[in-house]
């Protein structure tokens, strides 16, 4: 199959999602589900003495956020089947109780590679998350593999 | 100066690796007794890293750090050493359908050397393609020992080398820190820069070395 697509779709926003305020309970439950023992994420009083001056969410907390549209309406297709190729997460400002987060989603990259089983096409969906102050919280790159 | 060099590994610049270069160097410093390497060559997938400057890390860790590329052709994956601007203008390294014969010929003419890697692998290894395509001209060597190969894939390479008289080299193909240096290449001459590496790879005087730990199977005496 020829690897051909309209490159103008790269960087186009296909979803913007505003989330309700993050609660302390959201953070504590997430930390508990992970089995976290770090007091920065689990103990409000101890976290107040820590580097962030209060409770913060573990960096992977943002992966629980789901955009309204997980994929673009006109997602390119390069094969018959698709599967999850994993996520890369880069954290910036920590998430705190009361934060109001916004996620903006784009098609960041599309590329082809070859492996033992033949050609694979990677679509990288980028989710950029900011808080109510406009600070960058995290960038999550979600890879979808097609073949 | 370096004699023992891992000629094939990927840093976090490759899409499928998460290994920072300094983490590789720290690991090699810890594992010096098991993997006595003097240098590494970063071979990022489908690209050449023109920007990173590793001289400070070379000084800090006493290791030679060179850069090359792993590109994709109709004969499988090929490592390109001695990458320069002429090659980057002539070839789109992100194209997974590069013509292997053109690559080998023209890279040689531009001062580099293109050498097939993991030739025993299905689909992306040279051996499978030699079964239904004519052999490539101008191949000086192949990666006879690849640390990422599955059982049987490295073993298939001996016959290829015997048949075509290729030089043999080794590399870890590490994508994870702990895999760096599990396979490498020992050179007869010291290598201090990319030009010397290309010259040595073309002329010979090197061999693949396997540093993988062989564990003795547990005996069941019951």
Short mmCIF file of C-alpha atoms in Angstrom, two decimals:
data_model
loop_
_atom_site.label_atom_id
_atom_site.label_comp_id
_atom_site.label_asym_id
_atom_site.label_seq_id
_atom_site.Cartn_x
_atom_site.Cartn_y
_atom_site.Cartn_z
CA UNK A 1 0.00 0.00 0.00
CA UNK A 2 1.35 3.41 -0.95
CA UNK A 3 2.08 5.67 1.97
CA UNK A 4 0.28 8.79 0.89
CA UNK A 5 -1.82 11.27 2.83
CA UNK A 6 -2.70 14.94 2.97
CA UNK A 7 0.02 16.44 5.17
CA UNK A 8 -2.14 19.47 5.90
CA UNK A 9 -3.97 17.36 8.51
CA UNK A 10 -0.85 17.36 10.70
CA UNK A 11 -1.29 19.82 13.54
CA UNK A 12 -4.99 20.41 12.89
CA UNK A 13 -7.08 20.51 16.07
CA UNK A 14 -9.78 17.82 16.03
CA UNK A 15 -10.98 18.14 19.61
CA UNK A 16 -11.03 20.56 22.53
CA UNK A 17 -12.36 19.25 25.83
CA UNK A 18 -12.85 21.17 29.08
CA UNK A 19 -12.94 19.04 32.21
CA UNK A 20 -14.73 19.71 35.50
CA UNK A 21 -12.52 20.84 38.39
CA UNK A 22 -10.20 18.15 39.73
CA UNK A 23 -11.07 17.22 43.30
CA UNK A 24 -8.86 16.02 46.11
CA UNK A 25 -10.86 12.80 46.04
CA UNK A 26 -10.02 12.30 42.33
CA UNK A 27 -6.32 12.46 43.14
CA UNK A 28 -6.48 10.27 46.24
CA UNK A 29 -8.52 7.58 44.47
CA UNK A 30 -6.16 7.56 41.51
CA UNK A 31 -3.14 7.26 43.80
CA UNK A 32 -4.83 4.46 45.73
CA UNK A 33 -5.62 2.59 42.51
CA UNK A 34 -1.94 2.75 41.56
CA UNK A 35 -0.83 1.56 44.97
CA UNK A 36 1.02 4.85 45.47
CA UNK A 37 2.76 5.34 48.81
CA UNK A 38 4.45 8.67 48.08
CA UNK A 39 2.90 11.18 50.54
CA UNK A 40 3.01 13.90 47.88
CA UNK A 41 0.08 12.08 46.27
CA UNK A 42 -1.60 10.45 49.25
CA UNK A 43 -1.25 12.60 52.38
CA UNK A 44 -2.51 16.17 52.30
CA UNK A 45 -0.74 17.23 55.50
CA UNK A 46 2.60 15.70 54.59
CA UNK A 47 2.37 17.05 51.04
CA UNK A 48 1.92 20.55 52.46
CA UNK A 49 5.48 20.29 53.75
CA UNK A 50 6.78 19.06 50.39
CA UNK A 51 8.16 20.90 47.35
CA UNK A 52 4.71 21.71 45.92
CA UNK A 53 3.24 23.02 49.18
CA UNK A 54 0.20 20.75 48.91
CA UNK A 55 -1.28 17.62 47.46
CA UNK A 56 -0.52 16.98 43.78
CA UNK A 57 -1.54 14.22 41.38
CA UNK A 58 0.89 11.54 40.16
CA UNK A 59 2.23 12.46 36.69
CA UNK A 60 0.19 9.72 34.98
CA UNK A 61 -3.05 11.16 36.39
CA UNK A 62 -3.66 12.98 33.09
CA UNK A 63 -3.95 9.65 31.24
CA UNK A 64 -7.36 9.16 32.90
CA UNK A 65 -8.70 12.21 31.05
CA UNK A 66 -10.72 11.28 27.99
CA UNK A 67 -11.35 13.77 25.19
CA UNK A 68 -14.79 14.02 23.65
CA UNK A 69 -13.38 12.68 20.40
CA UNK A 70 -10.66 10.10 20.86
CA UNK A 71 -9.79 10.18 17.15
CA UNK A 72 -10.41 12.62 14.29
CA UNK A 73 -13.55 12.17 12.20
CA UNK A 74 -11.48 11.68 9.07
CA UNK A 75 -8.73 9.57 10.52
CA UNK A 76 -6.42 8.33 7.75
CA UNK A 77 -6.46 4.58 7.20
CA UNK A 78 -3.44 2.71 5.92
CA UNK A 79 -4.39 -0.87 6.66
CA UNK A 80 -7.13 -3.25 7.64
CA UNK A 81 -6.51 -3.39 11.37
CA UNK A 82 -5.42 -0.97 14.04
CA UNK A 83 -4.17 -1.36 17.58
CA UNK A 84 -2.88 0.70 20.46
CA UNK A 85 0.82 1.51 20.12
CA UNK A 86 1.18 3.02 23.60
CA UNK A 87 1.51 6.50 25.03
CA UNK A 88 4.40 8.87 25.74
CA UNK A 89 3.79 11.30 28.57
CA UNK A 90 5.77 14.45 29.29
CA UNK A 91 4.84 16.27 32.49
CA UNK A 92 5.27 19.94 33.24
CA UNK A 93 3.15 21.68 35.91
CA UNK A 94 1.65 19.26 38.48
CA UNK A 95 -2.12 18.83 38.79
CA UNK A 96 -3.61 20.10 42.04
CA UNK A 97 -7.09 19.89 43.59
CA UNK A 98 -9.29 22.59 42.09
CA UNK A 99 -7.45 22.71 38.77
CA UNK A 100 -9.65 23.12 35.71
CA UNK A 101 -7.97 21.31 32.86
CA UNK A 102 -8.36 21.69 29.13
CA UNK A 103 -7.20 19.19 26.51
CA UNK A 104 -6.49 20.09 22.89
CA UNK A 105 -6.00 17.16 20.49
CA UNK A 106 -4.20 17.12 17.14
CA UNK A 107 -2.73 14.61 14.71
CA UNK A 108 0.91 15.21 15.51
CA UNK A 109 2.67 12.83 13.15
CA UNK A 110 2.16 9.96 10.75
CA UNK A 111 4.99 7.69 9.73
CA UNK A 112 5.73 4.29 8.31
CA UNK A 113 8.26 1.68 9.40
CA UNK A 114 9.07 -1.90 8.57
CA UNK A 115 9.55 -4.78 10.97
CA UNK A 116 9.72 -8.56 11.06
CA UNK A 117 6.04 -8.79 10.14
CA UNK A 118 6.05 -6.16 7.37
CA UNK A 119 5.01 -2.52 7.09
CA UNK A 120 3.33 -0.64 9.90
CA UNK A 121 1.84 2.83 9.91
CA UNK A 122 1.95 4.94 13.05
CA UNK A 123 -0.51 7.74 13.72
CA UNK A 124 0.50 9.92 16.67
CA UNK A 125 -2.38 11.76 18.31
CA UNK A 126 -1.11 14.53 20.58
CA UNK A 127 -3.14 15.66 23.60
CA UNK A 128 -1.87 18.89 25.16
CA UNK A 129 -3.25 19.62 28.61
CA UNK A 130 -3.25 23.05 30.23
CA UNK A 131 -4.69 24.38 33.49
CA UNK A 132 -6.88 27.38 34.32
CA UNK A 133 -3.78 29.61 34.40
CA UNK A 134 -2.77 28.64 30.88
CA UNK A 135 0.17 26.65 32.22
CA UNK A 136 1.20 23.56 30.28
CA UNK A 137 0.44 20.52 32.45
CA UNK A 138 1.34 17.63 30.17
CA UNK A 139 1.69 16.42 26.61
CA UNK A 140 0.46 12.91 25.91
CA UNK A 141 1.36 11.33 22.56
CA UNK A 142 -0.91 8.38 21.80
CA UNK A 143 0.34 6.06 19.07
CA UNK A 144 -2.11 4.09 16.96
CA UNK A 145 -0.62 1.39 14.76
CA UNK A 146 -2.29 0.34 11.53
CA UNK A 147 -1.34 -2.46 9.19
CA UNK B 1 40.70 5.83 20.99
CA UNK B 2 38.50 2.79 20.78
CA UNK B 3 38.86 -0.81 19.77
CA UNK B 4 35.69 -2.33 21.22
CA UNK B 5 32.64 -0.53 19.85
CA UNK B 6 28.91 -1.20 19.88
CA UNK B 7 28.07 -0.30 16.27
CA UNK B 8 24.29 -0.41 16.51
CA UNK B 9 22.07 1.19 19.15
CA UNK B 10 19.18 3.63 19.42
CA UNK B 11 18.65 6.56 21.75
CA UNK B 12 15.41 8.30 22.66
CA UNK B 13 15.63 10.13 19.33
CA UNK B 14 14.35 6.95 17.70
CA UNK B 15 10.59 6.45 17.88
CA UNK B 16 10.85 3.07 19.60
CA UNK B 17 13.57 3.79 22.17
CA UNK B 18 13.34 5.59 25.49
CA UNK B 19 17.04 5.44 26.34
CA UNK B 20 18.93 8.69 26.98
CA UNK B 21 22.53 8.55 25.74
CA UNK B 22 23.96 9.35 29.17
CA UNK B 23 21.97 6.49 30.68
CA UNK B 24 23.72 4.12 28.25
CA UNK B 25 27.10 5.49 29.35
CA UNK B 26 26.27 5.17 33.04
CA UNK B 27 25.20 1.58 32.50
CA UNK B 28 28.39 0.74 30.61
CA UNK B 29 30.45 2.30 33.39
CA UNK B 30 28.68 -0.01 35.89
CA UNK B 31 29.04 -3.06 33.64
CA UNK B 32 32.64 -2.45 32.58
CA UNK B 33 33.76 -5.91 33.71
CA UNK B 34 31.06 -7.66 31.66
CA UNK B 35 31.02 -5.34 28.63
CA UNK B 36 34.41 -3.65 28.21
CA UNK B 37 33.42 -1.15 25.54
CA UNK B 38 35.42 1.86 24.40
CA UNK B 39 32.76 3.40 22.20
CA UNK B 40 29.22 3.41 20.86
CA UNK B 41 27.65 4.39 17.54
CA UNK B 42 24.12 5.80 17.70
CA UNK B 43 22.14 4.57 14.71
CA UNK B 44 18.77 6.30 14.90
CA UNK B 45 15.90 4.88 12.85
CA UNK B 46 15.18 6.57 9.52
CA UNK B 47 17.05 9.74 10.37
CA UNK B 48 20.45 11.20 11.07
CA UNK B 49 20.96 13.26 14.21
CA UNK B 50 22.83 16.29 12.89
CA UNK B 51 22.35 18.34 16.04
CA UNK B 52 23.39 16.51 19.19
CA UNK B 53 26.88 17.21 20.48
CA UNK B 54 28.16 14.44 22.74
CA UNK B 55 31.71 15.73 23.29
CA UNK B 56 31.08 16.56 26.95
CA UNK B 57 29.71 13.07 27.55
CA UNK B 58 32.71 11.58 25.75
CA UNK B 59 35.03 13.40 28.13
CA UNK B 60 32.95 12.65 31.21
CA UNK B 61 32.71 8.90 30.57
CA UNK B 62 35.88 8.31 28.52
CA UNK B 63 33.88 6.81 25.65
CA UNK B 64 33.93 7.43 21.93
CA UNK B 65 30.43 8.44 20.76
CA UNK B 66 29.77 8.47 17.02
CA UNK B 67 26.58 8.91 15.01
CA UNK B 68 25.19 6.94 12.07
CA UNK B 69 21.75 5.90 10.78
CA UNK B 70 19.60 2.82 10.30
CA UNK B 71 17.56 3.13 7.12
CA UNK B 72 15.06 0.84 5.40
CA UNK B 73 15.30 -0.62 1.90
CA UNK B 74 13.66 -3.30 -0.22
CA UNK B 75 16.46 -5.64 0.95
CA UNK B 76 15.86 -4.91 4.61
CA UNK B 77 17.46 -2.54 7.09
CA UNK B 78 20.87 -1.03 6.42
CA UNK B 79 23.26 0.83 8.72
CA UNK B 80 24.88 3.87 7.15
CA UNK B 81 28.18 5.03 8.65
CA UNK B 82 29.85 8.30 7.73
CA UNK B 83 26.61 10.14 7.02
CA UNK B 84 27.19 13.62 5.56
CA UNK B 85 25.19 16.42 3.98
CA UNK B 86 25.59 14.99 0.48
CA UNK B 87 23.89 11.76 1.56
CA UNK B 88 21.11 13.62 3.35
CA UNK B 89 20.43 15.67 0.21
CA UNK B 90 20.47 12.62 -2.03
CA UNK B 91 18.39 10.27 0.13
CA UNK B 92 15.25 10.78 2.18
CA UNK B 93 16.20 8.66 5.18
CA UNK B 94 12.56 8.55 6.35
CA UNK B 95 11.57 6.69 3.17
CA UNK B 96 11.16 3.01 4.06
CA UNK B 97 11.48 2.02 0.39
CA UNK B 98 15.00 3.18 -0.36
CA UNK B 99 16.74 1.28 -3.16
CA UNK B 100 19.46 -0.76 -1.49
CA UNK B 101 21.82 -0.91 -4.46
CA UNK B 102 21.64 2.83 -5.02
CA UNK B 103 22.21 3.43 -1.33
CA UNK B 104 25.26 1.18 -1.14
CA UNK B 105 26.83 2.54 -4.32
CA UNK B 106 26.20 6.19 -3.71
CA UNK B 107 27.00 6.19 0.00
CA UNK B 108 30.36 4.63 -0.89
CA UNK B 109 30.93 7.34 -3.48
CA UNK B 110 30.12 10.02 -0.92
CA UNK B 111 32.64 8.77 1.62
CA UNK B 112 30.55 6.45 3.76
CA UNK B 113 29.70 2.79 3.98
CA UNK B 114 26.26 1.13 4.02
CA UNK B 115 26.09 -2.28 5.70
CA UNK B 116 23.02 -4.51 6.08
CA UNK B 117 22.03 -5.23 9.68
CA UNK B 118 20.33 -8.24 11.25
CA UNK B 119 20.44 -10.12 7.91
CA UNK B 120 18.85 -13.22 9.44
CA UNK B 121 15.58 -11.54 10.38
CA UNK B 122 12.44 -12.21 8.38
CA UNK B 123 11.20 -9.40 6.12
CA UNK B 124 13.84 -6.83 7.16
CA UNK B 125 16.95 -9.02 6.79
CA UNK B 126 19.12 -9.56 3.71
CA UNK B 127 18.99 -13.36 3.65
CA UNK B 128 15.27 -13.62 2.97
CA UNK B 129 15.56 -11.17 0.07
CA UNK B 130 18.52 -13.02 -1.44
CA UNK B 131 16.17 -16.00 -1.86
CA UNK B 132 14.23 -14.18 -4.58
CA UNK B 133 16.34 -11.20 -5.62
CA UNK B 134 19.87 -10.95 -7.07
CA UNK B 135 22.62 -10.36 -4.52
CA UNK B 136 23.66 -6.77 -3.92
CA UNK B 137 26.95 -5.53 -5.35
CA UNK B 138 29.43 -3.71 -3.17
CA UNK B 139 28.40 -5.05 0.23
CA UNK B 140 31.58 -5.11 2.32
CA UNK B 141 30.13 -6.47 5.55
CA UNK B 142 27.02 -7.48 7.43
CA UNK B 143 25.96 -7.46 11.06
CA UNK B 144 26.64 -11.07 11.93
CA UNK B 145 25.81 -10.64 15.60
CA UNK B 146 22.77 -8.57 16.57
CA UNK B 147 21.73 -8.33 20.21
CA UNK B 148 18.05 -7.96 19.33
CA UNK B 149 17.79 -11.02 17.13
CA UNK B 150 15.67 -13.99 18.04
CA UNK B 151 16.98 -17.51 18.36
CA UNK B 152 18.18 -18.79 15.00
CA UNK B 153 18.38 -15.38 13.29
CA UNK B 154 22.09 -14.79 13.98
CA UNK B 155 22.86 -18.43 13.20
CA UNK B 156 21.57 -18.01 9.63
CA UNK B 157 24.24 -15.41 8.88
CA UNK B 158 27.31 -17.68 8.86
CA UNK B 159 26.35 -19.25 5.55
CA UNK B 160 25.74 -15.83 4.01
CA UNK B 161 29.20 -14.67 5.05
CA UNK B 162 30.82 -17.85 3.73
CA UNK B 163 29.01 -17.55 0.40
CA UNK B 164 29.73 -13.91 -0.29
CA UNK B 165 32.93 -13.24 1.68
CA UNK B 166 31.44 -10.42 3.70
CA UNK B 167 33.16 -8.97 6.72
CA UNK B 168 31.27 -9.61 9.97
CA UNK B 169 30.54 -7.10 12.69
CA UNK B 170 28.35 -6.96 15.80
CA UNK B 171 26.06 -4.56 17.59
CA UNK B 172 23.60 -4.66 20.44
CA UNK B 173 20.68 -3.00 18.58
CA UNK B 174 19.83 -1.70 22.05
CA UNK B 175 16.60 0.22 22.51
CA UNK B 176 16.71 -0.14 26.30
CA UNK B 177 19.56 0.95 28.54
CA UNK B 178 20.41 -2.47 29.95
CA UNK B 179 20.96 -3.94 26.48
CA UNK B 180 23.79 -1.64 25.43
CA UNK B 181 27.01 -3.47 24.63
CA UNK B 182 25.64 -7.01 24.78
CA UNK B 183 27.14 -7.44 21.31
CA UNK B 184 29.93 -5.32 19.86
CA UNK B 185 32.75 -5.20 17.34
CA UNK B 186 36.44 -5.51 18.16
CA UNK B 187 38.77 -3.63 15.81
CA UNK B 188 42.44 -4.37 15.28
CA UNK B 189 43.17 -0.66 14.93
CA UNK B 190 42.14 2.14 17.23
CA UNK B 191 39.18 4.19 16.06
CA UNK B 192 39.05 7.86 17.03
CA UNK B 193 36.47 9.34 14.66
CA UNK B 194 33.87 8.55 12.01
CA UNK B 195 36.35 8.67 9.12
CA UNK B 196 38.54 6.04 10.76
CA UNK B 197 35.47 3.93 11.49
CA UNK B 198 34.34 4.04 7.85
CA UNK B 199 37.85 3.23 6.65
CA UNK B 200 38.13 0.27 9.02
CA UNK B 201 34.67 -1.08 8.14
CA UNK B 202 35.56 -0.97 4.45
CA UNK B 203 38.96 -2.62 4.73
CA UNK B 204 38.38 -5.23 7.45
CA UNK B 205 40.32 -6.11 10.56
CA UNK B 206 37.42 -6.51 12.94
CA UNK B 207 35.20 -9.21 14.41
CA UNK B 208 31.88 -9.46 16.23
CA UNK B 209 32.01 -10.09 19.98
CA UNK B 210 29.23 -11.52 22.12
CA UNK B 211 29.04 -10.30 25.73
CA UNK B 212 25.69 -11.85 26.57
CA UNK B 213 25.77 -13.75 29.83
CA UNK B 214 25.22 -17.46 29.38
CA UNK B 215 23.39 -18.83 32.37
CA UNK B 216 23.85 -22.44 33.29
CA UNK B 217 20.53 -24.31 33.26
CA UNK B 218 19.32 -25.35 36.70
CA UNK B 219 19.93 -29.07 37.24
CA UNK B 220 17.02 -31.06 38.56
CA UNK B 221 18.60 -33.64 40.84
CA UNK B 222 15.35 -34.93 42.25
#
